[in-house]
JSON list of C-alpha atoms in Angstrom, two decimals:
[
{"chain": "A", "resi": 458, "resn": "UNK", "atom": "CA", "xyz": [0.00, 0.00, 0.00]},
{"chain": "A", "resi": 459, "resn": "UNK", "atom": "CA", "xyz": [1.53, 3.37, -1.40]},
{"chain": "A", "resi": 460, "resn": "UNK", "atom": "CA", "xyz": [1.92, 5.93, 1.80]},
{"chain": "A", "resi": 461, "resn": "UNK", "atom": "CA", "xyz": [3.17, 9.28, 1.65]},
{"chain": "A", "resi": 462, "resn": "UNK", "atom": "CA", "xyz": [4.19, 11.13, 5.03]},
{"chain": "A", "resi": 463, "resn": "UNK", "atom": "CA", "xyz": [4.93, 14.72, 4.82]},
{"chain": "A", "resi": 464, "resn": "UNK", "atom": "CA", "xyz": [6.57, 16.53, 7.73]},
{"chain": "A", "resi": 465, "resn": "UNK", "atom": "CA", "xyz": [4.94, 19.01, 10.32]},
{"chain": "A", "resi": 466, "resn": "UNK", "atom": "CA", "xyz": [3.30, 22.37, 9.66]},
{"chain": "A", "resi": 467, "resn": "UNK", "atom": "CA", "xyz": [5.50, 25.64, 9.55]},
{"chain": "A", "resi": 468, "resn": "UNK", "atom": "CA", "xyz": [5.29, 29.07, 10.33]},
{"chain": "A", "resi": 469, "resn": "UNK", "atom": "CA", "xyz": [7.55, 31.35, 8.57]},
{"chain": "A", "resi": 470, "resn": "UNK", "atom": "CA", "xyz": [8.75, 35.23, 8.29]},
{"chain": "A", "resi": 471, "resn": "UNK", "atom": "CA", "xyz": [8.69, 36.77, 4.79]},
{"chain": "A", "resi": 472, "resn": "UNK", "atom": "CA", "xyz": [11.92, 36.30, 3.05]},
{"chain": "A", "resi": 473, "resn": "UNK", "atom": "CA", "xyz": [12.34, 33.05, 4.76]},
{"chain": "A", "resi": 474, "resn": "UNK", "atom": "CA", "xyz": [13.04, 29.44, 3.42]},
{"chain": "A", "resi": 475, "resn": "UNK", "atom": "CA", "xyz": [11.27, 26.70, 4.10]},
{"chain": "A", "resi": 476, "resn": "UNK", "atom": "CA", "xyz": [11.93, 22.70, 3.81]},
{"chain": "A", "resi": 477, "resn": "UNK", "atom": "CA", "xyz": [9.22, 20.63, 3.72]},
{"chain": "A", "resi": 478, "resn": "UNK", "atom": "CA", "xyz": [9.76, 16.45, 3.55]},
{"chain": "A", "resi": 479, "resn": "UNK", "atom": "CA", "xyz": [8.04, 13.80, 2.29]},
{"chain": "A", "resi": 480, "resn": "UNK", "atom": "CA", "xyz": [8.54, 10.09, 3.03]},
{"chain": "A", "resi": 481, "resn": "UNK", "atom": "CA", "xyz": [7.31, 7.39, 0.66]},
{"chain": "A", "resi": 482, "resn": "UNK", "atom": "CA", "xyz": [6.81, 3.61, 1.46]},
{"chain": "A", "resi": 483, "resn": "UNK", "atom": "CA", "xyz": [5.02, 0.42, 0.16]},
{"chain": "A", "resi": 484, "resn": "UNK", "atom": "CA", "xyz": [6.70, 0.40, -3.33]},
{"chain": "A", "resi": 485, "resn": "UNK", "atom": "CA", "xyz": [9.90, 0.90, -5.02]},
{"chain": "A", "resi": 486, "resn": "UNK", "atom": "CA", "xyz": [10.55, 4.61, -4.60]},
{"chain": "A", "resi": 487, "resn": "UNK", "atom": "CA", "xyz": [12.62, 4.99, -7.59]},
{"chain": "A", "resi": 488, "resn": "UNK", "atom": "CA", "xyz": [10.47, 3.18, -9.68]},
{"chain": "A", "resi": 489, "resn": "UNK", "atom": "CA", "xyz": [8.20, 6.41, -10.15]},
{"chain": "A", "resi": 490, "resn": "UNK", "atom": "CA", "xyz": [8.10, 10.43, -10.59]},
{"chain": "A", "resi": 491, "resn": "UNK", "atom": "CA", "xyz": [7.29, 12.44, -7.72]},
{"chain": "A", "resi": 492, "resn": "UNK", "atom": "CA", "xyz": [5.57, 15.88, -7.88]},
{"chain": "A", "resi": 493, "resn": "UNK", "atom": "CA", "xyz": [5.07, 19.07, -5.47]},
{"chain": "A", "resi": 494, "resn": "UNK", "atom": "CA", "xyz": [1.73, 20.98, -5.70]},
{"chain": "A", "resi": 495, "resn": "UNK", "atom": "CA", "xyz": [0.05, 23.62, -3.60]},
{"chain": "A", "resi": 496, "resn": "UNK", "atom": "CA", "xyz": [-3.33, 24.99, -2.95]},
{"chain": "A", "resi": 497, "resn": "UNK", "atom": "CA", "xyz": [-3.36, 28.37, -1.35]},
{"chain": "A", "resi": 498, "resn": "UNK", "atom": "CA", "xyz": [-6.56, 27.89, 1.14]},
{"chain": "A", "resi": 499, "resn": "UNK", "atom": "CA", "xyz": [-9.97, 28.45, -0.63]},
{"chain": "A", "resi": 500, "resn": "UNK", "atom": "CA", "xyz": [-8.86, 28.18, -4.16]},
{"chain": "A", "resi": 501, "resn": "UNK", "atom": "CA", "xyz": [-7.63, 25.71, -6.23]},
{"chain": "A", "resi": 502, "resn": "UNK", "atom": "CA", "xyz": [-4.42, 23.25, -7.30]},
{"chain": "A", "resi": 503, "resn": "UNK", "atom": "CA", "xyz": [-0.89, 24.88, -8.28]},
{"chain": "A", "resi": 504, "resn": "UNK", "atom": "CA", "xyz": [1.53, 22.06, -9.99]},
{"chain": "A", "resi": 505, "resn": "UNK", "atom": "CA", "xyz": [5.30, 23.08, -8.82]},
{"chain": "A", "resi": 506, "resn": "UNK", "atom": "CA", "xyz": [7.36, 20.68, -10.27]},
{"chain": "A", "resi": 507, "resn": "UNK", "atom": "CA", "xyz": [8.34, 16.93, -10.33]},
{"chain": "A", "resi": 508, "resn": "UNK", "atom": "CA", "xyz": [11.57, 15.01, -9.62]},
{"chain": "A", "resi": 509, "resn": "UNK", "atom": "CA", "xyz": [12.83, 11.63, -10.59]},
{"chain": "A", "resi": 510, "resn": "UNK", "atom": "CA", "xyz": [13.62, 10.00, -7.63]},
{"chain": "A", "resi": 511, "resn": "UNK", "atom": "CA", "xyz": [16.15, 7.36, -9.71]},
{"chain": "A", "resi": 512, "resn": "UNK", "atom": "CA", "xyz": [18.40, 10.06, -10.96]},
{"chain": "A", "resi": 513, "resn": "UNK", "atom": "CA", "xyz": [17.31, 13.34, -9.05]},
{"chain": "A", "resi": 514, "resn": "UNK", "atom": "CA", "xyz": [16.30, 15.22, -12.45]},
{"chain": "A", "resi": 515, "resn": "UNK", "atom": "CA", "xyz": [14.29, 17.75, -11.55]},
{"chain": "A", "resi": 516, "resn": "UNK", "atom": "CA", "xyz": [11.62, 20.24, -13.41]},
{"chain": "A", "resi": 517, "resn": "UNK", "atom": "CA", "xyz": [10.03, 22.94, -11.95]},
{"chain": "A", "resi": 518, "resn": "UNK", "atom": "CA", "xyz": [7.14, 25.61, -13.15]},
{"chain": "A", "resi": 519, "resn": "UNK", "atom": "CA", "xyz": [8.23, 28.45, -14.96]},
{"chain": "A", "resi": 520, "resn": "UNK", "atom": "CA", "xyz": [7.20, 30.66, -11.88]},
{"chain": "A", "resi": 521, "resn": "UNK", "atom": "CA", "xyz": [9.16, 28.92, -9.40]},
{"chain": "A", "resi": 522, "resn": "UNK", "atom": "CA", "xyz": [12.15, 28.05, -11.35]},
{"chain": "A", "resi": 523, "resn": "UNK", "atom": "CA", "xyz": [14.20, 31.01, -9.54]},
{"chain": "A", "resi": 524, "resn": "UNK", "atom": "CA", "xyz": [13.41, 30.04, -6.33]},
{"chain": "A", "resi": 525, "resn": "UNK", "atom": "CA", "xyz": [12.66, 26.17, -5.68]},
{"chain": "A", "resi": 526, "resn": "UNK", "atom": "CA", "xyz": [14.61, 22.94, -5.64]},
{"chain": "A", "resi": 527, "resn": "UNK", "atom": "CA", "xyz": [13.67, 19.54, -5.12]},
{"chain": "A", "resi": 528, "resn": "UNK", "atom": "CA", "xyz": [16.02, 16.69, -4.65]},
{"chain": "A", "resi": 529, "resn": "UNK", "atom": "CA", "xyz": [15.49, 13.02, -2.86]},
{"chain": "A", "resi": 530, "resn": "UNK", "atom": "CA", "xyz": [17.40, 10.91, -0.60]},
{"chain": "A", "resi": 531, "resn": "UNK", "atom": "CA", "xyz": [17.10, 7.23, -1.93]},
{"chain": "A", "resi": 532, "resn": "UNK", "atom": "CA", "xyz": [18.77, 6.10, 1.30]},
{"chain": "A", "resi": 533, "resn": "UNK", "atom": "CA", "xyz": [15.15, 6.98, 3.38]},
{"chain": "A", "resi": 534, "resn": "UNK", "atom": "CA", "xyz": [12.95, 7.04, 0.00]},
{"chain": "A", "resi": 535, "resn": "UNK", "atom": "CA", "xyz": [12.13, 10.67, 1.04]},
{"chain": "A", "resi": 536, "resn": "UNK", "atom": "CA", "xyz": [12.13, 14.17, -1.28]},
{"chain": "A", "resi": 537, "resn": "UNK", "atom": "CA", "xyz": [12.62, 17.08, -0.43]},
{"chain": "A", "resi": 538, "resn": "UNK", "atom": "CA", "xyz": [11.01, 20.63, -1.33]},
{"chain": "A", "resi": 539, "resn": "UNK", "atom": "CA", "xyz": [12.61, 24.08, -0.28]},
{"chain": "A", "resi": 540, "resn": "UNK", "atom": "CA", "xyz": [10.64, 27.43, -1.19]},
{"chain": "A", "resi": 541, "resn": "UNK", "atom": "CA", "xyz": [13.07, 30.30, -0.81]},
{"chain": "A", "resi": 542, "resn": "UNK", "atom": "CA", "xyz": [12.08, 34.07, -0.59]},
{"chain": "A", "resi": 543, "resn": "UNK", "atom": "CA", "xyz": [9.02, 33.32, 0.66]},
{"chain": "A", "resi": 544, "resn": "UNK", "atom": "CA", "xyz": [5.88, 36.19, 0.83]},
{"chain": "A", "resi": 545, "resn": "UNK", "atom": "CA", "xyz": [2.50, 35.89, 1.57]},
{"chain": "A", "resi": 546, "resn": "UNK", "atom": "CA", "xyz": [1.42, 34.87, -1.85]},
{"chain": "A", "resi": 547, "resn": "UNK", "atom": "CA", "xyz": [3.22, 31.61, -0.56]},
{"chain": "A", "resi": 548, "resn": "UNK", "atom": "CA", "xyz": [0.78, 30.66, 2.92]},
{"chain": "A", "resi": 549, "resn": "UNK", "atom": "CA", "xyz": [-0.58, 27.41, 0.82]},
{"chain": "A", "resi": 550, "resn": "UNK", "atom": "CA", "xyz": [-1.42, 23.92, 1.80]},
{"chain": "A", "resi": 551, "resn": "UNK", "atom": "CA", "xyz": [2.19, 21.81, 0.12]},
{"chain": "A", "resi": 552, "resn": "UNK", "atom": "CA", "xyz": [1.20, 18.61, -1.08]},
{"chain": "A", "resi": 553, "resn": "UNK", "atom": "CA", "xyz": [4.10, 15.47, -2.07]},
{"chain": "A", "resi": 554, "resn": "UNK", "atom": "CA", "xyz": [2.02, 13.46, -5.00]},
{"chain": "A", "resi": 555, "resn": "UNK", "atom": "CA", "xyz": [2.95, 10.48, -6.47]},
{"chain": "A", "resi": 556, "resn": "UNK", "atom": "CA", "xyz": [2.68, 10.02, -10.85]},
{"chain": "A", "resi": 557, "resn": "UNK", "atom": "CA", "xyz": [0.65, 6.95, -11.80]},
{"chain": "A", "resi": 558, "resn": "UNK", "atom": "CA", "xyz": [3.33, 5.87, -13.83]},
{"chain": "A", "resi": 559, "resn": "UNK", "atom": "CA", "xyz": [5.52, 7.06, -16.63]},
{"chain": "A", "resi": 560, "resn": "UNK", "atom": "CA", "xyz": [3.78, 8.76, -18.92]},
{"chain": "A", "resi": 561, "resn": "UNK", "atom": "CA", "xyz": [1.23, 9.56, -16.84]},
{"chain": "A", "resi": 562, "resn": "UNK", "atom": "CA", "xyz": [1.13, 12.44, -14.46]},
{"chain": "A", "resi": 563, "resn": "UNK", "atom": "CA", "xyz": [-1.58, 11.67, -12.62]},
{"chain": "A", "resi": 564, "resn": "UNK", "atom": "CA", "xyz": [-1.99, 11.73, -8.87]},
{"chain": "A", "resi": 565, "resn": "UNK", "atom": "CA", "xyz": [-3.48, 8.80, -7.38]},
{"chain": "A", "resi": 566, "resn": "UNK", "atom": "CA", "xyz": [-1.57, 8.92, -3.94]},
{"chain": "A", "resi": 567, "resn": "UNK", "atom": "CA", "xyz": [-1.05, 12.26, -2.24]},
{"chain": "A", "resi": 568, "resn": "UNK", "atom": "CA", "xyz": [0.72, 13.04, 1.03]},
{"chain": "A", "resi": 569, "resn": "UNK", "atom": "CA", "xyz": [-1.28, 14.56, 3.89]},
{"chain": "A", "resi": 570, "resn": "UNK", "atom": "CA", "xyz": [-0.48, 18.09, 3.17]},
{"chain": "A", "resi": 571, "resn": "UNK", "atom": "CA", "xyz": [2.17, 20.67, 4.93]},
{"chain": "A", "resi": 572, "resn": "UNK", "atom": "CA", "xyz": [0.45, 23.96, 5.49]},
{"chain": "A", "resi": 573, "resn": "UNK", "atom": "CA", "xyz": [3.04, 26.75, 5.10]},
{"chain": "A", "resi": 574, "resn": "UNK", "atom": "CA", "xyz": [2.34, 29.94, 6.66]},
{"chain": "A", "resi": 575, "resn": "UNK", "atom": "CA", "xyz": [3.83, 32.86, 6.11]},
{"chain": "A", "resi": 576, "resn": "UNK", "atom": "CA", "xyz": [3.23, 36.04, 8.81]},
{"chain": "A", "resi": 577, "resn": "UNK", "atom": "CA", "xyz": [5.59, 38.50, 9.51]},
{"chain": "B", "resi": 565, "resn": "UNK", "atom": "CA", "xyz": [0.28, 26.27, -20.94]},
{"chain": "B", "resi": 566, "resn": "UNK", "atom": "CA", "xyz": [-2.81, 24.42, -21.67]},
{"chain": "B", "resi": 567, "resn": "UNK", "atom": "CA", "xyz": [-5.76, 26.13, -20.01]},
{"chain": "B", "resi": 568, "resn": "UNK", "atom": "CA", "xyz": [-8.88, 24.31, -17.84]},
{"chain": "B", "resi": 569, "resn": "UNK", "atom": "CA", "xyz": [-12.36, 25.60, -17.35]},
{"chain": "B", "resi": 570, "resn": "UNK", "atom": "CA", "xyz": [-14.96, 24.45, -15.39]},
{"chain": "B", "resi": 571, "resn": "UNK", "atom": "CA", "xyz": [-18.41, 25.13, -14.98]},
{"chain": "B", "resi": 572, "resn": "UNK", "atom": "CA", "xyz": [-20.50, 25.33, -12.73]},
{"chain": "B", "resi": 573, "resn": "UNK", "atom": "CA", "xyz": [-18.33, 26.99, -10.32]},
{"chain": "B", "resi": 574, "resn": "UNK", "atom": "CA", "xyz": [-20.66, 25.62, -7.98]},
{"chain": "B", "resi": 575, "resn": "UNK", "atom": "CA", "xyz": [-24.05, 23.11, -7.97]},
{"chain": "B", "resi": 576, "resn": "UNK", "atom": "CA", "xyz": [-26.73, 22.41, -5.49]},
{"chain": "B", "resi": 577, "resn": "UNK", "atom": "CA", "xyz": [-28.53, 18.85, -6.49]},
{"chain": "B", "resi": 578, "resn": "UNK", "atom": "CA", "xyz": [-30.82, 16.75, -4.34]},
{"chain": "B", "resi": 579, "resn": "UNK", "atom": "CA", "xyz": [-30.11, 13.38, -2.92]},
{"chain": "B", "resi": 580, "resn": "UNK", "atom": "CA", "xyz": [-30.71, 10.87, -5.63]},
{"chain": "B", "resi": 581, "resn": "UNK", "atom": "CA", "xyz": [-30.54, 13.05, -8.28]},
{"chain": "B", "resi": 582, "resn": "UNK", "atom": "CA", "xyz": [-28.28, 13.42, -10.84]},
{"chain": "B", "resi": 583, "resn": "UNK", "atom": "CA", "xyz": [-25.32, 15.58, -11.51]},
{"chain": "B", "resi": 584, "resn": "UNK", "atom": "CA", "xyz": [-23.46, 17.18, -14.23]},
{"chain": "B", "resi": 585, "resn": "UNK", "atom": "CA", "xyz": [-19.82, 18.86, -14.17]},
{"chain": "B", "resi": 586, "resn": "UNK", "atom": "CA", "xyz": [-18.25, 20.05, -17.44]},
{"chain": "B", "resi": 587, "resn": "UNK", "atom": "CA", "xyz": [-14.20, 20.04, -18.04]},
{"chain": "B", "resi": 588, "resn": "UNK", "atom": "CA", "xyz": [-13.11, 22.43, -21.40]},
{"chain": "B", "resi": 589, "resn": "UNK", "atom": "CA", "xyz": [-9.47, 22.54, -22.22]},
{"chain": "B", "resi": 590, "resn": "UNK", "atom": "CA", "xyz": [-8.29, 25.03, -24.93]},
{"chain": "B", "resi": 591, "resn": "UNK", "atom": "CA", "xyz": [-6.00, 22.40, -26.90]},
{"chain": "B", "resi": 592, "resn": "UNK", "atom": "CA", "xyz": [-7.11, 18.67, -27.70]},
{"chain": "B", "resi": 593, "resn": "UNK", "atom": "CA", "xyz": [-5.74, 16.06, -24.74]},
{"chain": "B", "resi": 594, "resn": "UNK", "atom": "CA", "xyz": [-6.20, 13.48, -27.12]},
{"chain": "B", "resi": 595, "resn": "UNK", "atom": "CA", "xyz": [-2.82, 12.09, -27.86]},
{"chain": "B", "resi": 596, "resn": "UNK", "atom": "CA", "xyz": [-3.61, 10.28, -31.35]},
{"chain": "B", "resi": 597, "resn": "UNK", "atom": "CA", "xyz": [-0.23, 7.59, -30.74]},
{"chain": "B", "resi": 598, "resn": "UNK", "atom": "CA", "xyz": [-2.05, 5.82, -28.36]},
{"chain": "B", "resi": 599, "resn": "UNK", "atom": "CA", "xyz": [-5.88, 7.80, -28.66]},
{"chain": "B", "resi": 600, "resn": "UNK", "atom": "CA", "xyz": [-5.82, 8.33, -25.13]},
{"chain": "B", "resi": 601, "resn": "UNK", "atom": "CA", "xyz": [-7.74, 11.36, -23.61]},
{"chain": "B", "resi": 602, "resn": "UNK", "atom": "CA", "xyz": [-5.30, 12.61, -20.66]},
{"chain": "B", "resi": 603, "resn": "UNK", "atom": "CA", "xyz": [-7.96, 14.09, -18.46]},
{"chain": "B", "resi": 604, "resn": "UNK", "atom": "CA", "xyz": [-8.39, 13.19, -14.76]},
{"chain": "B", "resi": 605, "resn": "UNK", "atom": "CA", "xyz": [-11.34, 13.52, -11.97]},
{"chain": "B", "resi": 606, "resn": "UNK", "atom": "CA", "xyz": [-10.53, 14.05, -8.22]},
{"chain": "B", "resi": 607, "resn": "UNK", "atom": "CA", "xyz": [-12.88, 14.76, -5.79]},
{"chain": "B", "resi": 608, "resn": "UNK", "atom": "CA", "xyz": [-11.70, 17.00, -2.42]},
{"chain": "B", "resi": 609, "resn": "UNK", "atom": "CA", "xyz": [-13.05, 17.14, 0.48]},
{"chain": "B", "resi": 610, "resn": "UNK", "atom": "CA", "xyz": [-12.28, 19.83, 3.50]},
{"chain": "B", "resi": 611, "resn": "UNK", "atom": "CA", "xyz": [-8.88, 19.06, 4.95]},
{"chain": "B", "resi": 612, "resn": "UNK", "atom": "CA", "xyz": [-8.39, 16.18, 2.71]},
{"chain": "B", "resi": 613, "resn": "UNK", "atom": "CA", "xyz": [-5.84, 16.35, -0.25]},
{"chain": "B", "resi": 614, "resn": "UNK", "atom": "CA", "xyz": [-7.13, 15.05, -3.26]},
{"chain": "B", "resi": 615, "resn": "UNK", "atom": "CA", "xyz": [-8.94, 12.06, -3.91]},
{"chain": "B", "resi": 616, "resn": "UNK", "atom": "CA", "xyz": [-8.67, 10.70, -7.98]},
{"chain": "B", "resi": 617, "resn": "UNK", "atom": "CA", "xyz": [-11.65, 9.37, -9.13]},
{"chain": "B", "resi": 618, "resn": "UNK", "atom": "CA", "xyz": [-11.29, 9.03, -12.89]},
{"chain": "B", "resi": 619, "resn": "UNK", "atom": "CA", "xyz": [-8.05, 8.81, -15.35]},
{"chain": "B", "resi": 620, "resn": "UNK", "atom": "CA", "xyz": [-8.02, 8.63, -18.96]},
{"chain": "B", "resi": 621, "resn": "UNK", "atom": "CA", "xyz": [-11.24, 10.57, -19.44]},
{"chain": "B", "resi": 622, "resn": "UNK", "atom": "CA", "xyz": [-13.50, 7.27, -18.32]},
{"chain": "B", "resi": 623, "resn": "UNK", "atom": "CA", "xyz": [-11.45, 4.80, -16.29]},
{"chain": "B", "resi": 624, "resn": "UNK", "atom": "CA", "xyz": [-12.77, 4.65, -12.83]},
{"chain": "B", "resi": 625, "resn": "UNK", "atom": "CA", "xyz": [-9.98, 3.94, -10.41]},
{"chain": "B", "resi": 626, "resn": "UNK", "atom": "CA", "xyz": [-10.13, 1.27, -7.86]},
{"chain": "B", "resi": 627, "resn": "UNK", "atom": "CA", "xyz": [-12.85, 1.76, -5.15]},
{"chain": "B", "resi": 628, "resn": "UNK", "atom": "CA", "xyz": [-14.62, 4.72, -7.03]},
{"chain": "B", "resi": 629, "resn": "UNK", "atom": "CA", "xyz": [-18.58, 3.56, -6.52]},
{"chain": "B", "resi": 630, "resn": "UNK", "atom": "CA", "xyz": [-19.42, 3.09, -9.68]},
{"chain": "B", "resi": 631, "resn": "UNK", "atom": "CA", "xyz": [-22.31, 6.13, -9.81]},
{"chain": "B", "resi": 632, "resn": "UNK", "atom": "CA", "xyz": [-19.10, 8.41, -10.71]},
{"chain": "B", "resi": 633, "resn": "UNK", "atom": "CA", "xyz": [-18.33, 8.51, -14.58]},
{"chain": "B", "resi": 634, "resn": "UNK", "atom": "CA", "xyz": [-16.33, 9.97, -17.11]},
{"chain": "B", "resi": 635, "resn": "UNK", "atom": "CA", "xyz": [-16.87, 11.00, -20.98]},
{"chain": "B", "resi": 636, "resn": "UNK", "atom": "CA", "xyz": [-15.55, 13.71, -23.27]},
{"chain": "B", "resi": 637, "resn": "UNK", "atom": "CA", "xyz": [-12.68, 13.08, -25.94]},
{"chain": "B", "resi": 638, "resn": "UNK", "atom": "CA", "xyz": [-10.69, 15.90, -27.38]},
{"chain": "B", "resi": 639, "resn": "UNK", "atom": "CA", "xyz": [-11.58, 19.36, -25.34]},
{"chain": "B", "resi": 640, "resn": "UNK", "atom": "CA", "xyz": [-15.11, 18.85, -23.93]},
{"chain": "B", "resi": 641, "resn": "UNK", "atom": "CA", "xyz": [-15.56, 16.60, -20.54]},
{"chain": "B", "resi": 642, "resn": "UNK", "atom": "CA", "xyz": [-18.26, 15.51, -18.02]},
{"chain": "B", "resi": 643, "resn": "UNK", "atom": "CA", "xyz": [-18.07, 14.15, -14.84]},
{"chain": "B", "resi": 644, "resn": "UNK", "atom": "CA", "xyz": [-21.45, 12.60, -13.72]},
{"chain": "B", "resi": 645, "resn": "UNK", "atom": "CA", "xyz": [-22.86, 11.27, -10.77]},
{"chain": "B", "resi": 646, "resn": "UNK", "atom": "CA", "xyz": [-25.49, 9.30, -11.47]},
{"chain": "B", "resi": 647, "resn": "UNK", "atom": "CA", "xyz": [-27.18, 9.30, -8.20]},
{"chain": "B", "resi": 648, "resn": "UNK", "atom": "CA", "xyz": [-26.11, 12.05, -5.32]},
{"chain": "B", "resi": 649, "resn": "UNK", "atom": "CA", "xyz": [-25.19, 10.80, -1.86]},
{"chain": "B", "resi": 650, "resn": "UNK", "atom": "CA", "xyz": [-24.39, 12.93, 1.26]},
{"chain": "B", "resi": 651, "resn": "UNK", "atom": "CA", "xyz": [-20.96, 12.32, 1.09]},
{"chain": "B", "resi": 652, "resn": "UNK", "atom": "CA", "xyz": [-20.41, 13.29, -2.10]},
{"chain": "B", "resi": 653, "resn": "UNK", "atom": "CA", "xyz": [-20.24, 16.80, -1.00]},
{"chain": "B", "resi": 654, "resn": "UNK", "atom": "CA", "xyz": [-16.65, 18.48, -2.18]},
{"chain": "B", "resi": 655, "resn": "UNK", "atom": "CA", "xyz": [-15.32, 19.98, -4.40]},
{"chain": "B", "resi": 656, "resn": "UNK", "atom": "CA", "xyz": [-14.47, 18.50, -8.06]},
{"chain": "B", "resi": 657, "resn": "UNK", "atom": "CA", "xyz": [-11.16, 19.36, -10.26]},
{"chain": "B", "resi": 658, "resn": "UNK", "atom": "CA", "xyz": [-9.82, 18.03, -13.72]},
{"chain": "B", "resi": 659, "resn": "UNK", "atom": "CA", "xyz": [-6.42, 18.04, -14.32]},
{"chain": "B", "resi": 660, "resn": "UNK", "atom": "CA", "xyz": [-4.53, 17.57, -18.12]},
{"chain": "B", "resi": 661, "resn": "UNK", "atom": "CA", "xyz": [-1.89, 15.61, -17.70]},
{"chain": "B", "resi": 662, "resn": "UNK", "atom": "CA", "xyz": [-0.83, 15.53, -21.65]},
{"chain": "B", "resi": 663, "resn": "UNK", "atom": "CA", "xyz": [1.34, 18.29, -21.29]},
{"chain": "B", "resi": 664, "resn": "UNK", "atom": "CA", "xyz": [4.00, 19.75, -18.26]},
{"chain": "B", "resi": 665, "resn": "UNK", "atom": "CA", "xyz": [2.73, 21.88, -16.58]},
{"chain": "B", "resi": 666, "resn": "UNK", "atom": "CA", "xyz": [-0.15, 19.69, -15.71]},
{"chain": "B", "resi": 667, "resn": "UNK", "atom": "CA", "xyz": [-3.07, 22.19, -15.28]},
{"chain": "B", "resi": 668, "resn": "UNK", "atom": "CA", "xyz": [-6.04, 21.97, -13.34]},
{"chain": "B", "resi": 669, "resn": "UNK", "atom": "CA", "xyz": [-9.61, 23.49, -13.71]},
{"chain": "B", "resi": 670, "resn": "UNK", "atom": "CA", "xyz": [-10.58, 26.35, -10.81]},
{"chain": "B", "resi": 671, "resn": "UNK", "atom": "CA", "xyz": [-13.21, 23.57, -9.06]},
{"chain": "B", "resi": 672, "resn": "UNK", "atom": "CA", "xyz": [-16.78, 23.10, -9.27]},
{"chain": "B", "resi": 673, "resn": "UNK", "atom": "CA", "xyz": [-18.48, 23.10, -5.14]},
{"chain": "B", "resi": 674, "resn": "UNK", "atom": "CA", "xyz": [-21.42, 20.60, -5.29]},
{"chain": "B", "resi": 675, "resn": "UNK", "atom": "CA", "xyz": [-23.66, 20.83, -2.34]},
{"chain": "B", "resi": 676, "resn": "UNK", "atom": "CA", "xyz": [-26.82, 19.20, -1.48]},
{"chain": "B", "resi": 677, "resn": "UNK", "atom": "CA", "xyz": [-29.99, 21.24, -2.39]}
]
């Protein structure tokens, strides 16, 4: 059974980076894509990027390409997101979700969400 | 970036009844080398991440009661419930998945009338 564990909720200051993990288990992690998404509250689904666990390649949305990075650690099947420069724009639910297979980015397992909050 | 429209934005139907969400993208996801529509279903509810309900346009993923289907080809997509129960209160998205960025429509809020 595919299970995705994200880490804890943050609070952060404007201008701030922020790390958020995700842990994967019940399949062979580097047997498929994983991508980042984000939903500031109320509204809808933001796609950030996707990495390839088996070789860390990474590809990121135009709008976040200055500012995000992904990689994975194949040791504890986990990947990494880090947001840097954050602003308020950026208080969003984070979600870890894995693709369906190659080919096919769809989500059919998603982790429980990170809520990132950013106050000054 | 291919774009994803919804409508309604929101839909009141009564138990038992049916009901009707639309999906328009502004290119074709039809990908003629294997004639597969890349359009996806989820269904969200509050403080849940996403739940997928449908792939490839019409394929129901495991567990989905079967009152949920998908149909469309090309740029035009329904979801349909054929029957409304309580809890399927939430929110509905599509997402395109031919091209990167995957895209997602704004959400259509079905509630109970």
């Amino acid at each position: 059974q595919v299970h995705l564990v994200q880490s804890g909720a943050e609070v952060k200051k404007p201008g701030a980076s922020v790390k958020v993990s995700c842990q994967a288990s019940g399949y062979t992690f580097t047997d498929y894509y994983m991508h980042w998404l984000r939903q500031v509250p109320g509204q809808g689904l933001e796609w950030l990027g996707i990495i390839n666990p088996s070789g860390g390649v990474t590809t990121y949305a135009q709008s976040f390409q200055a500012r995000l990075t992904m990689t994975r650690d194949t040791s504890t099947s986990t990947v990494y997101m880090v947001l840097n420069s954050l602003g308020f724009e950026d208080t969003a639910v984070y979600y870890c979700a894995r693709a369906a297979g190659l080919g096919a980015n769809i989500f059919p397992n998603w982790g429980q969400g990170t809520l990132v909050s950013v106050s000054s | 970036d291919i774009v994803m429209t919804q409508s309604p934005d929101s839909l009141a139907v009564s138990l038992g009844e049916r009901a009707t969400i639309t999906c328009k993208s502004n290119q074709s996801l039809l990908y003629s080398a294997n004639n597969k529509n890349y359009l996806g279903w989820y269904q969200q509810k509050p403080g849940q991440p996403p739940k997928l309900l449908i792939s490839w346009a019409s394929s129901r993923e495991s567990g989905v009661p079967a009152r949920f289907s998908g149909s469309g080809s090309g740029t035009d997509f329904i979801l349909t419930i054929s029957s409304l129960q309580a809890e399927d209160v939430a929110v509905y998205y599509c997402q395109q998945y031919l091209n990167t960025p995957c895209t997602f429509g704004q959400g259509t809020k079905l509630e109970i009338k």
